[in-house]
XYZ file of C-alpha atoms in Angstrom:
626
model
C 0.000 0.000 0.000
C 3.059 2.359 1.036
C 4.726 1.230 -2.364
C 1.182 2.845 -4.336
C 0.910 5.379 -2.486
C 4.591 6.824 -3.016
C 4.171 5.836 -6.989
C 0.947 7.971 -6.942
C 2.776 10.862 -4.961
C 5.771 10.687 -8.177
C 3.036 10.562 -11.186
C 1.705 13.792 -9.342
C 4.626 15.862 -8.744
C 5.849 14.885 -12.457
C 2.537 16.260 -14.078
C 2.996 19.361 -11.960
C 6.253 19.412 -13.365
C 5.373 18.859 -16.519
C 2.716 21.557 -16.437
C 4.582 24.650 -15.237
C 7.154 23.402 -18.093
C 5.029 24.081 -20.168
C 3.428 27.377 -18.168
C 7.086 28.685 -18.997
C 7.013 28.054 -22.795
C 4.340 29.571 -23.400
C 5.446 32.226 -21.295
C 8.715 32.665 -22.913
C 6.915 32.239 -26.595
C 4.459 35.738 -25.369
C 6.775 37.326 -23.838
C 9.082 36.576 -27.272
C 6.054 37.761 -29.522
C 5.720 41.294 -27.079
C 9.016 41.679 -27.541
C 9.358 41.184 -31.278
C 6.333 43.444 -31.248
C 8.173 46.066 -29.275
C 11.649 46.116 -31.505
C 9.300 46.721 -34.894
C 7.178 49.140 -33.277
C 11.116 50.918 -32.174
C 11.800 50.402 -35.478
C 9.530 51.803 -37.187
C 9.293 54.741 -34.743
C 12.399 55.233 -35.083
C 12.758 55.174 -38.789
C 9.360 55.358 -40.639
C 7.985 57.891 -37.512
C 7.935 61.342 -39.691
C 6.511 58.926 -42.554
C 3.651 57.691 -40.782
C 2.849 60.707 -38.886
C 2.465 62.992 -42.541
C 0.193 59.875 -43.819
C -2.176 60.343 -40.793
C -1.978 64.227 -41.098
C -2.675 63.281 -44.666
C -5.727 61.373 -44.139
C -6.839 64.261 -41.417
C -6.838 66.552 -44.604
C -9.525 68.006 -46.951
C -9.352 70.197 -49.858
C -12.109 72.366 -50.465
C -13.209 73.768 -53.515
C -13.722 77.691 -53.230
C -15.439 78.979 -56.724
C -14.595 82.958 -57.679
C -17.235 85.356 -59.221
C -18.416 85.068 -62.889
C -17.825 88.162 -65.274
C -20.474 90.382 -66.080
C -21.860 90.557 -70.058
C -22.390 94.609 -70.879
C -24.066 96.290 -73.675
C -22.571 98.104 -75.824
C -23.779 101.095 -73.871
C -22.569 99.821 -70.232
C -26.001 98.376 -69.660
C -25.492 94.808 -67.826
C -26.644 92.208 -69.466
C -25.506 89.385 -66.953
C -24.284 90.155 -63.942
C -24.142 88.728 -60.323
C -25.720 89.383 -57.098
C -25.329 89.071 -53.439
C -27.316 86.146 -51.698
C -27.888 85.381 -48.277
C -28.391 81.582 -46.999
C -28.715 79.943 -43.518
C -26.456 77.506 -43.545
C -26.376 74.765 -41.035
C -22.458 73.394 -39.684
C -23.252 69.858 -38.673
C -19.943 70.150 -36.216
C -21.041 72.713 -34.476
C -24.542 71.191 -33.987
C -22.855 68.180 -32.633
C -25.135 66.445 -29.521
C -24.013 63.966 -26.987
C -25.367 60.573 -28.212
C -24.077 60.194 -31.477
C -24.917 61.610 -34.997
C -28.589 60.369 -34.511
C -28.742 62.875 -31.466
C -27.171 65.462 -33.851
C -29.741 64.461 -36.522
C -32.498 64.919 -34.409
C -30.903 68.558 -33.735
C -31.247 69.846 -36.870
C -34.242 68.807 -38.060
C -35.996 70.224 -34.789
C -33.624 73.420 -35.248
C -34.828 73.630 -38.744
C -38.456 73.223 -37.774
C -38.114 75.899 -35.314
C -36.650 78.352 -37.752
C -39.178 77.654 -40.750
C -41.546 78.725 -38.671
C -40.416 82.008 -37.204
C -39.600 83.246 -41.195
C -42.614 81.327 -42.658
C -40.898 78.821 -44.804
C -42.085 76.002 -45.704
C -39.735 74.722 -48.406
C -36.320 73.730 -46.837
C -34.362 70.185 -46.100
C -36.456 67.261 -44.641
C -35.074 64.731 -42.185
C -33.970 62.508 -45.471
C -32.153 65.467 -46.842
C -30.296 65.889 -43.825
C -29.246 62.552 -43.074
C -28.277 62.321 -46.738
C -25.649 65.106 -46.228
C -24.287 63.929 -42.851
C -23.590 60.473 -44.744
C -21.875 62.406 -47.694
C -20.340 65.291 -46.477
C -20.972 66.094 -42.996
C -17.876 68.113 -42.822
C -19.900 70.931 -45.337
C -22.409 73.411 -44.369
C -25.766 72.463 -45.313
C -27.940 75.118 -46.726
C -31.303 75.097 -44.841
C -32.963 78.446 -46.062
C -31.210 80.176 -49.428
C -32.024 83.909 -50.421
C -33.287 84.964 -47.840
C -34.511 88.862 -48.216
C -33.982 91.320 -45.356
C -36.652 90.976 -42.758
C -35.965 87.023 -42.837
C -32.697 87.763 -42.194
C -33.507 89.779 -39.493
C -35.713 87.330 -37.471
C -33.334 84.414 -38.222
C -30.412 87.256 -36.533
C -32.734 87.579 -33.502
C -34.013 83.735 -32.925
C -30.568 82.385 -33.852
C -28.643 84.307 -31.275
C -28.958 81.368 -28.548
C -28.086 78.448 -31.646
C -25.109 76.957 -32.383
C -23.678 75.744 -35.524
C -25.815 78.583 -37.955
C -24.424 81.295 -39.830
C -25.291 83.218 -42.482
C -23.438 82.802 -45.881
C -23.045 85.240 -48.350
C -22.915 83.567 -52.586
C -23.350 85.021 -55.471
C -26.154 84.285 -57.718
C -26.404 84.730 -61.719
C -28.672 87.204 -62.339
C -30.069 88.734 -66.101
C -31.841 92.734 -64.973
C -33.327 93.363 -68.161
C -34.973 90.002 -68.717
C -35.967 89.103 -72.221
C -33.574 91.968 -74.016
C -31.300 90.217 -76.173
C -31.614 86.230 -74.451
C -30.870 85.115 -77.459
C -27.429 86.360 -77.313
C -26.592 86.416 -74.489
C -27.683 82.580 -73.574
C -27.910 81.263 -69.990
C -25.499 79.784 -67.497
C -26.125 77.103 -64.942
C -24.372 75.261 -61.791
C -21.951 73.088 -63.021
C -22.455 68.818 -62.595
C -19.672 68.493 -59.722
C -19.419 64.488 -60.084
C -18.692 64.792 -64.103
C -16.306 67.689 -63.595
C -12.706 67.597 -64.648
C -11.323 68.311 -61.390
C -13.173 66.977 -59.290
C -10.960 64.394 -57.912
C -8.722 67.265 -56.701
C -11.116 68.452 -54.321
C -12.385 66.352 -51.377
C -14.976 68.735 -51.116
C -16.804 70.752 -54.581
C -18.283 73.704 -54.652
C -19.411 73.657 -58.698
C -18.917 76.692 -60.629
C -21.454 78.473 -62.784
C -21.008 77.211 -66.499
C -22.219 79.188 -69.709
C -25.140 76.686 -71.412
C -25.872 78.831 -74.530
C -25.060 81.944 -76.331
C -22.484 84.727 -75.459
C -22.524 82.599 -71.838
C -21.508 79.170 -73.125
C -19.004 80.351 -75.824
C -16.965 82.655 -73.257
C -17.323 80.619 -70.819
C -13.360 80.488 -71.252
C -11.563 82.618 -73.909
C -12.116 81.350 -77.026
C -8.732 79.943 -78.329
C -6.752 79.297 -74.515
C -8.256 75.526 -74.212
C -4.979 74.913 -73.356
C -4.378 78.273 -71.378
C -6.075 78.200 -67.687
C -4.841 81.225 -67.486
C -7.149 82.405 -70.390
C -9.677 83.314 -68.349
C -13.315 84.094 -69.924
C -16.912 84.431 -67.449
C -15.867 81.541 -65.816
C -13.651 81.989 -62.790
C -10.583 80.306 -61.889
C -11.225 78.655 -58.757
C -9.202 78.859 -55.282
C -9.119 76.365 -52.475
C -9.196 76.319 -48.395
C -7.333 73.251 -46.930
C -9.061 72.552 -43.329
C -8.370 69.336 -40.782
C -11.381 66.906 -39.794
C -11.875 64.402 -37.206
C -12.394 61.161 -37.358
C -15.922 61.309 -38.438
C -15.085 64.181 -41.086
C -16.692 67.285 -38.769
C -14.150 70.323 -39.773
C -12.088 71.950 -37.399
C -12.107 75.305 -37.313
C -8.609 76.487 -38.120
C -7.423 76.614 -41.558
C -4.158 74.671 -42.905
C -4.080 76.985 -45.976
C -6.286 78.940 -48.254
C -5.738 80.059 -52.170
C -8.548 82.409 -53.387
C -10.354 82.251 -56.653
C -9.570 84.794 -59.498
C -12.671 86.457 -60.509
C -13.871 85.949 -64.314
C -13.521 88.475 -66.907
C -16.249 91.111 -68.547
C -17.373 90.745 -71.914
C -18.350 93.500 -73.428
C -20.656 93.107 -76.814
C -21.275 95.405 -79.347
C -24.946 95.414 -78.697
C -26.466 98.759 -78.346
C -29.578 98.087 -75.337
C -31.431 101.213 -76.464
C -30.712 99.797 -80.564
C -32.095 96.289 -79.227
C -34.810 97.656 -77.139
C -36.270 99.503 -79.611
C -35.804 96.454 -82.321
C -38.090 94.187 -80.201
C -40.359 96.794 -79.688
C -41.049 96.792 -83.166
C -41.517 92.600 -83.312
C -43.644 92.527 -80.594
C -47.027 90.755 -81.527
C -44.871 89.071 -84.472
C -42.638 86.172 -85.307
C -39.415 87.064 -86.848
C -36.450 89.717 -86.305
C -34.849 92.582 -87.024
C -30.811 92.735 -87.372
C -28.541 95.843 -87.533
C -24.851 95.885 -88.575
C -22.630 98.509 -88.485
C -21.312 98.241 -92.688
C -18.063 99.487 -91.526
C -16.978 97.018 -89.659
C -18.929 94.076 -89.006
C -20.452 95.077 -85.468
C -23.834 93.479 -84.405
C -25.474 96.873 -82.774
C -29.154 94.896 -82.606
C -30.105 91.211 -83.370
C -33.576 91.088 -82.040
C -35.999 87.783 -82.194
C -39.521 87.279 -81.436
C -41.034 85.575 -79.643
C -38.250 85.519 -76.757
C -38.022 84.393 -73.684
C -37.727 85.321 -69.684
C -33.956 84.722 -68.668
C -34.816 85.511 -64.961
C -36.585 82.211 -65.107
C -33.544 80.157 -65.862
C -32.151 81.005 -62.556
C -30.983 79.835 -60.171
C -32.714 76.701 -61.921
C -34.653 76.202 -64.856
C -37.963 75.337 -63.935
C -39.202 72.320 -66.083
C -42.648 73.673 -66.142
C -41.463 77.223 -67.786
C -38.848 75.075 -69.968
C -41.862 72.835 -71.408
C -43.909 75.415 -72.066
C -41.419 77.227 -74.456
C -41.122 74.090 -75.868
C -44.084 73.162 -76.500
C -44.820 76.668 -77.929
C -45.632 76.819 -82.009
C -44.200 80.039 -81.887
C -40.806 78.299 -81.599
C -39.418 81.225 -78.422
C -35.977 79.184 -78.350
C -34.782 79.829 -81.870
C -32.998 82.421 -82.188
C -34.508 83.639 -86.299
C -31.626 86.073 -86.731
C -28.397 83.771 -86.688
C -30.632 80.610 -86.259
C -34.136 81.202 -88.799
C -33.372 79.845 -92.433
C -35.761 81.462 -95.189
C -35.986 81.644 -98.973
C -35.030 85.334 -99.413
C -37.745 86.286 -101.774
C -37.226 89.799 -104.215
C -34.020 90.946 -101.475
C -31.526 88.237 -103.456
C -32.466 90.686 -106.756
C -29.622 93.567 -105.845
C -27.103 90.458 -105.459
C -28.689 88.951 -108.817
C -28.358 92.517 -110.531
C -25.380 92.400 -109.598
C -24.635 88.760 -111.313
C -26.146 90.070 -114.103
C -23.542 93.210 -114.771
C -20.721 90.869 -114.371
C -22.479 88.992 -117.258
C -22.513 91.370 -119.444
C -26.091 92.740 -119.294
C -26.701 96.291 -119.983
C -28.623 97.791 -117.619
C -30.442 99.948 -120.291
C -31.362 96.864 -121.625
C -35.486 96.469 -121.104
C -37.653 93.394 -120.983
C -41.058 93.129 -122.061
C -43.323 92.577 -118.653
C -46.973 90.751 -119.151
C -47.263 89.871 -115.860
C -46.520 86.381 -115.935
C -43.742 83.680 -117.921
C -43.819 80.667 -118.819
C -40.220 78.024 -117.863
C -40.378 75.000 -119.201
C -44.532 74.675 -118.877
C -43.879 76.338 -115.127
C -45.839 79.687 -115.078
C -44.213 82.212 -112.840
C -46.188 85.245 -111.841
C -45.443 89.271 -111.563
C -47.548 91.555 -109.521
C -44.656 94.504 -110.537
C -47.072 94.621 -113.910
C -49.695 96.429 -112.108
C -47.398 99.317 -111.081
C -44.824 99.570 -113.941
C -44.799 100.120 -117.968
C -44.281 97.262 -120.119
C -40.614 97.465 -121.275
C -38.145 97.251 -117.639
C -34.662 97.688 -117.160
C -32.848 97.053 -114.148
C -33.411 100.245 -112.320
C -37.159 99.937 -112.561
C -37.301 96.347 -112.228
C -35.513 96.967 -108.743
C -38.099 99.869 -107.958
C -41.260 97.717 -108.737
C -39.413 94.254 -107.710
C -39.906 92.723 -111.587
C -40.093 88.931 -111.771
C -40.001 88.670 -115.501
C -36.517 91.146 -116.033
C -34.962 88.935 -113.555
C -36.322 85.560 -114.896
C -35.223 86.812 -118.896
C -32.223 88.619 -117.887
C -30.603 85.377 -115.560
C -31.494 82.888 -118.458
C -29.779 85.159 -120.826
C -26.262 85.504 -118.544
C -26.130 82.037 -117.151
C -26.732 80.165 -113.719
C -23.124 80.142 -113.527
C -22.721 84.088 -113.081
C -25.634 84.061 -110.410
C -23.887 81.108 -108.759
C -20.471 82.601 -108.660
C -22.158 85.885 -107.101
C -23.743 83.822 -104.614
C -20.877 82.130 -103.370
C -18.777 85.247 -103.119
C -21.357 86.966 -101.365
C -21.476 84.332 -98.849
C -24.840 82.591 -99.209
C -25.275 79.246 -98.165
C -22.245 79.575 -95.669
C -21.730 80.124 -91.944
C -20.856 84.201 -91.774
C -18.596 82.984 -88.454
C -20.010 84.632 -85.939
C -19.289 83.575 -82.278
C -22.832 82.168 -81.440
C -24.449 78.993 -82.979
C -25.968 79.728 -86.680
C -27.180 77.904 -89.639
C -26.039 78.207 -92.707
C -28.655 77.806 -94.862
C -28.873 76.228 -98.573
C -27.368 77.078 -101.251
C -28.328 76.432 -104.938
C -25.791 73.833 -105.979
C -26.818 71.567 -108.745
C -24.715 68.459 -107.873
C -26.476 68.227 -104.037
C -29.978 69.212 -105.654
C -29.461 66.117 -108.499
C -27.962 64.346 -105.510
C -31.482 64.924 -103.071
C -33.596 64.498 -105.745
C -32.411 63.280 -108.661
C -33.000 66.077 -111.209
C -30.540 67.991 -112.952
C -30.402 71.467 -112.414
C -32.580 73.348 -115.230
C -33.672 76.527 -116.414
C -36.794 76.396 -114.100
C -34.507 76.572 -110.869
C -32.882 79.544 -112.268
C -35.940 81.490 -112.508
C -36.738 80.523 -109.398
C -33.401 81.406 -107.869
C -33.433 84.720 -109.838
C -36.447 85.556 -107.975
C -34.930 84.464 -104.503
C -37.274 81.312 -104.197
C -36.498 77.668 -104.996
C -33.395 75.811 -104.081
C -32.073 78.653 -101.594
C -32.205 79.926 -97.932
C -30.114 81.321 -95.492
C -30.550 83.609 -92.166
C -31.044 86.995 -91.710
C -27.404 87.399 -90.585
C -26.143 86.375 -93.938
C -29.044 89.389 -95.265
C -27.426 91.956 -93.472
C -24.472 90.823 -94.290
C -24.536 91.064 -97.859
C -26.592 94.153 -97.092
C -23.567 95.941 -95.625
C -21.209 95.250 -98.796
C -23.851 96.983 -101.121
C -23.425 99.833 -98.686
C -19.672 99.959 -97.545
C -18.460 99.565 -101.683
C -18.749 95.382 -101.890
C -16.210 94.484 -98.397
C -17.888 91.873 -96.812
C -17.182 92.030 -93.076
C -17.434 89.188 -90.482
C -20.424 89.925 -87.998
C -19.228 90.273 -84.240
C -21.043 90.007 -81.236
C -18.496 90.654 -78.850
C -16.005 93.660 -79.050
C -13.418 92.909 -76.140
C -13.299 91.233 -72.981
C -11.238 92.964 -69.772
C -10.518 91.342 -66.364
C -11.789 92.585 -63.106
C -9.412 95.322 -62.966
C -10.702 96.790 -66.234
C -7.304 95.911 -68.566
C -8.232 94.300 -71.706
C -7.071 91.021 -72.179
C -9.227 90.724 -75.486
C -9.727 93.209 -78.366
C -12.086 92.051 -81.535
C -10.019 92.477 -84.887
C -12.139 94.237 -87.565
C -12.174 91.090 -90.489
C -13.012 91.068 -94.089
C -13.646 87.843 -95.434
C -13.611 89.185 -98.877
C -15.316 91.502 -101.602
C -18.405 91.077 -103.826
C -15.701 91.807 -106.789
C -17.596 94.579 -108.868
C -16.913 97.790 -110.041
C -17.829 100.784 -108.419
C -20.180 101.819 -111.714
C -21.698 98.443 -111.123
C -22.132 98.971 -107.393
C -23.927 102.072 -107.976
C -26.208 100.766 -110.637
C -27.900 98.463 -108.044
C -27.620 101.472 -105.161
C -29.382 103.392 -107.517
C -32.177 100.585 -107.791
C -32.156 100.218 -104.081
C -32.992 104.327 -103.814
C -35.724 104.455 -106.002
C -37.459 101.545 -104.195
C -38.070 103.279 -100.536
C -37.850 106.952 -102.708
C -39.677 106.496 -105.492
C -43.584 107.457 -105.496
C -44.623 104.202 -106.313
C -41.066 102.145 -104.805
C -42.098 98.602 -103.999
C -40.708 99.915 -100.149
C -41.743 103.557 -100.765
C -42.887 102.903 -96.935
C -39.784 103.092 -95.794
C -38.955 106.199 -97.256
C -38.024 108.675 -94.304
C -37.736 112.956 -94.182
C -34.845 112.596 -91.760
C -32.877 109.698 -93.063
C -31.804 108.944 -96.938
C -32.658 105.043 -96.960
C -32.189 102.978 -99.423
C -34.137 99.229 -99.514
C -35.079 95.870 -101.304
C -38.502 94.411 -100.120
C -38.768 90.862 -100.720
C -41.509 88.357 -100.278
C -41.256 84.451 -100.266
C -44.076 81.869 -100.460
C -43.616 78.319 -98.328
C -45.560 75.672 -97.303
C -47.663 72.805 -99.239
C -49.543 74.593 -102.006
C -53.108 74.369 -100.161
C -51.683 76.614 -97.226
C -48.841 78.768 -99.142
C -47.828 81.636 -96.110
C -45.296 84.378 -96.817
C -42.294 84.808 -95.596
C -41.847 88.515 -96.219
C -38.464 91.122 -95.570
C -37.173 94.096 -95.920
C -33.100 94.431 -96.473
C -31.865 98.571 -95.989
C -28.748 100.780 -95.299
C -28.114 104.536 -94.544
C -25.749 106.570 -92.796
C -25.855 108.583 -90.802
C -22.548 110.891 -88.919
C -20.389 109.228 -90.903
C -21.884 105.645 -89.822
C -22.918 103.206 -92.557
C -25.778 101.409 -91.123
C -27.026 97.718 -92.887
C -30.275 95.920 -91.630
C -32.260 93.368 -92.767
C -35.975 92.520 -90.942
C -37.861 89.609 -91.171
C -41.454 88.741 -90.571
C -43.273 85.232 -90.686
C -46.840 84.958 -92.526
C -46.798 88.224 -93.173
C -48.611 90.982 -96.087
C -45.947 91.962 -98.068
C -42.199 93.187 -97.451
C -43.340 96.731 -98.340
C -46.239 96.906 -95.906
C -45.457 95.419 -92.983
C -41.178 95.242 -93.215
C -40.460 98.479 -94.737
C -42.174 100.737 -92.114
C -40.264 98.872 -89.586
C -37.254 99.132 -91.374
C -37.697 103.590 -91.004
C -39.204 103.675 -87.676
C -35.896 101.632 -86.162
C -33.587 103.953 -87.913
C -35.070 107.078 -87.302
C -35.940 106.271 -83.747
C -31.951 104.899 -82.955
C -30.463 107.597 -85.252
C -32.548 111.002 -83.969
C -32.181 111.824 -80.972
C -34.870 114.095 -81.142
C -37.660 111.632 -81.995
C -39.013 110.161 -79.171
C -37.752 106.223 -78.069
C -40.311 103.277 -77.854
C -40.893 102.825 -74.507
């Protein structure tokens, strides 16, 4: 029994032994891993410390993107066309509305600080709880704007009930704004904020704050310089933007103190050669009417009105657009958006004739020569019609057949020269081509047998002649290119390039930007030639029985083409009817060229507009259109 007893008393002590064996093992392997542990962590204090240290900083870090001030558009005249104005927002700072609890605690804040503060002001429209917790999970580190624009007695009350609140201020923006509305929207276009996820730099930023962005007209095509893509210096309306570099928490709340700041560079003025009084009085004269009215300086290419009708309210494209107000224009059968000066393509009716008169010198014609006028002739079994018989003698030459806008002379006469003589005219004078001026235009059609064989699959004949002599058929082009070809009969046959835009200067005032004066070229006719179809032009407004004898004016000496134009399927034929004129006035040459859809007749309804707009721009003394 002893013999057990001391072999149970060994087995016991040698598992004891055994165990605390193996207690020191693993007690040597731990205290091997801590130490291992330790050395690296040395280690890499010691020489990856600084390293680590920037990478948290780094990670602590956020850029934010600070957006400057867009450039103003003026008038010609120092009216503002698009400008900018101060706006006042309450904007919520999530950090500084941080509760004890966690961020559902500081949810619960703002929405009950938000509820309190619509109704003190009377708002009813601001960010639900949704909204809210949308922005804390996106960008919590950003103010959140609760109540924008707010007008001066809100801002009061919000001054007074806010004095107790943390984590409010009041921010101060600046908006896009157009004062006079409807004048010239065409031209000058719209701008909008700018899609932050799509931008270009938007990976630089940990934060974006979008810029406003031209969407159409003078906006959209300076929205940077034109030519300095590659220049961000080049600035156009469109700022260059600056930055503020701030440290968050852990959760991404900001802290208060700034790591570094860069500030924008305000965008640069453009100043257009659009006179407001000039344009004012232009859509005056549309209103009630579809079509426009376009003045050019014949000197050197300036734009001084390019009014369209119907237009449309550029106050309601911002801030936003609404899509109500946007349907509705589009929806409209008056067709508001277009802009019918640079945009409008029309057959140009009896106004091609000066530009076919001339075709017809540089063929050879005499214009002594007459033509025997029934009233009507016959092309190839097409009839072709001449209200000029009921005002003018039988036998025509060019002068009168300009006065009393004489199918048959032109019909006879352009068969006898040639189509190519009218086509080489044509094409120096710029039809059926853009004119390049800086907003979007069409260029219209011009009468080129291949394409018309091409589209239809009939060679050109002596029928499309006629027609073309007469400004109808296979033919259109924009009002632009009117005036246009308008100013060369006036200025001795230089066709300028139409500008919009004279020069754009930075915020300072220096120009970066002057407008060169271009000629793309010259009608390429003699100055006897030139005055043959001047002398046309006069007798038309001057004459006692002038096809634009309407026009004719005791102040002004104006000289004119009226011109009308039949479209449409032949059981609804409308008219598209103009009026193309020049004068000068204080050593000015002035071109214009008016256009009016469904219409009378270019001398009724075109012409008077045509005397009205100059006298009223160009005499002081006669009272403005108000």
């Amino acid at each position: 029994m002893k013999n057990q007893n001391r072999f149970r008393n060994n087995n016991q002590i040698g598992l004891l032994d055994d165990f605390r064996f193996r207690i020191v093992i693993l007690a040597f392997i731990m205290l091997s891993l801590f130490g291992i542990l330790f050395l690296r962590a040395y280690y890499l204090q010691l020489h990856h410390g600084e390293e680590h240290r920037a990478e948290i900083a780094r990670q602590s870090v956020r850029r934010i993107r600070i957006p400057g001030r867009r450039g103003n558009i003026y008038s010609a005249d120092g009216e503002i066309l698009a400008g900018n104005r101060i706006v006042y927002d309450l904007v919520f700072y999530p950090e500084g509305m941080r509760t004890g609890g966690g961020r559902r605690r500081t949810l619960d804040t703002m929405c009950q600080t938000a509820n309190k503060l619509s109704a003190i002001i009377g708002r009813t429209n601001y960010p639900d709880r949704r909204a809210i917790q949308r922005h804390l999970n996106i960008s919590p580190g950003m103010p959140l704007t609760v109540f924008p624009d707010l007008n001066e007695k809100e801002r009061a009350l919000l001054l007074e009930a806010a004095r107790d609140m943390k984590g409010l201020d009041i921010q101060i923006s600046t908006q896009r704004i157009y004062p006079q509305r409807s004048l010239a929207a065409h031209i000058i276009g719209y701008s909008r904020k700018s899609e932050a996820n799509t931008a270009a730099d938007r990976e630089n930023f940990s934060y974006y704050l979008p810029d406003t962005e031209g969407r159409a007209g003078i906006e959209f095509v300076y929205d940077k310089l034109p030519g300095s893509e590659s220049n961000p210096s080049g600035l156009g309306l469109r700022a260059y933007p600056g930055c503020q570099i701030v440290q968050v928490n852990n959760v991404g709340f900001v802290r208060r103190e700034l790591l570094g700041k860069i500030d924008p560079v305000h965008g640069n003025d453009v100043y257009l050669t659009i006179d407001s009084r000039a344009q004012r009085i232009a859509e005056k004269l549309l209103e009630g009417k579809c079509g426009s009215l376009t003045v050019m300086d014949a000197d050197n290419g300036d734009i001084i009105c390019a009014a369209t009708s119907p237009s449309y309210d550029l106050k309601q494209f911002t801030p936003r657009l609404s899509p109500k107000y946007y349907n509705s224009l589009l929806n409209d059968a008056s067709r508001p958006l277009i802009n019918r000066s640079t945009g409008g393509i029309y057959p140009p009716g009896s106004t091609l004739k000066p530009l076919i008169c001339l075709a017809l010198l540089k063929g050879g014609i005499d214009p002594k020569e007459t033509v025997f006028c029934s009233g009507s002739i016959e092309v190839l079994g097409t009839t072709i019609r001449c209200l000029a018989h009921r005002y003018t003698e039988a036998d025509v030459d060019m002068g009168l057949a300009l006065e009393k806008s004489c199918n048959t002379y032109m019909i006879v006469q352009s068969l006898k020269a040639g189509f190519p003589f009218l086509e080489s005219m044509l094409k120096t004078a710029g039809i059926g081509q853009k004119t390049g001026v800086e907003i979007h235009e069409n260029a219209g059609n011009f009468p080129d047998p291949a394409r018309k064989k091409k589209l239809y699959r009939i060679p050109w004949n002596d029928t499309d002649t006629a027609l073309l002599s007469i400004g109808q058929g296979f033919i259109s082009m924009t009002p632009l290119q009117m005036v246009r070809y308008t100013a060369a009969l006036c200025n001795g046959g230089k066709l300028y390039r139409p500008h919009l835009v004279s020069r754009v200067s930075d915020s300072s005032g220096e120009a970066v930007f002057n407008r060169d004066v271009i000629c793309d070229g010259e009608l390429g006719v003699t100055p006897e030639q030139l005055a043959h179809v001047r002398q046309g032009m006069f007798r038309v407004v001057n004459a006692p029985r002038g096809s634009g004898r309407r026009a004719k004016s005791d102040a002004l000496v104006i000289y004119g083409k009226t011109g009308t134009a039949e479209t449409g399927p032949r059981d609804n034929r409308k008219n598209m009817i103009h009026f193309i004129a020049f004068t000068s006035y204080r050593l000015r040459n002035y071109a214009l060229a008016v256009t009016v859809e469904h219409g009378d007749a270019g001398g009724l309804t075109c012409a008077p507009m045509a005397k009205e707009f100059f006298e009223r721009f160009l005499q002081p003394e006669i009272e403005e259109i108000q």
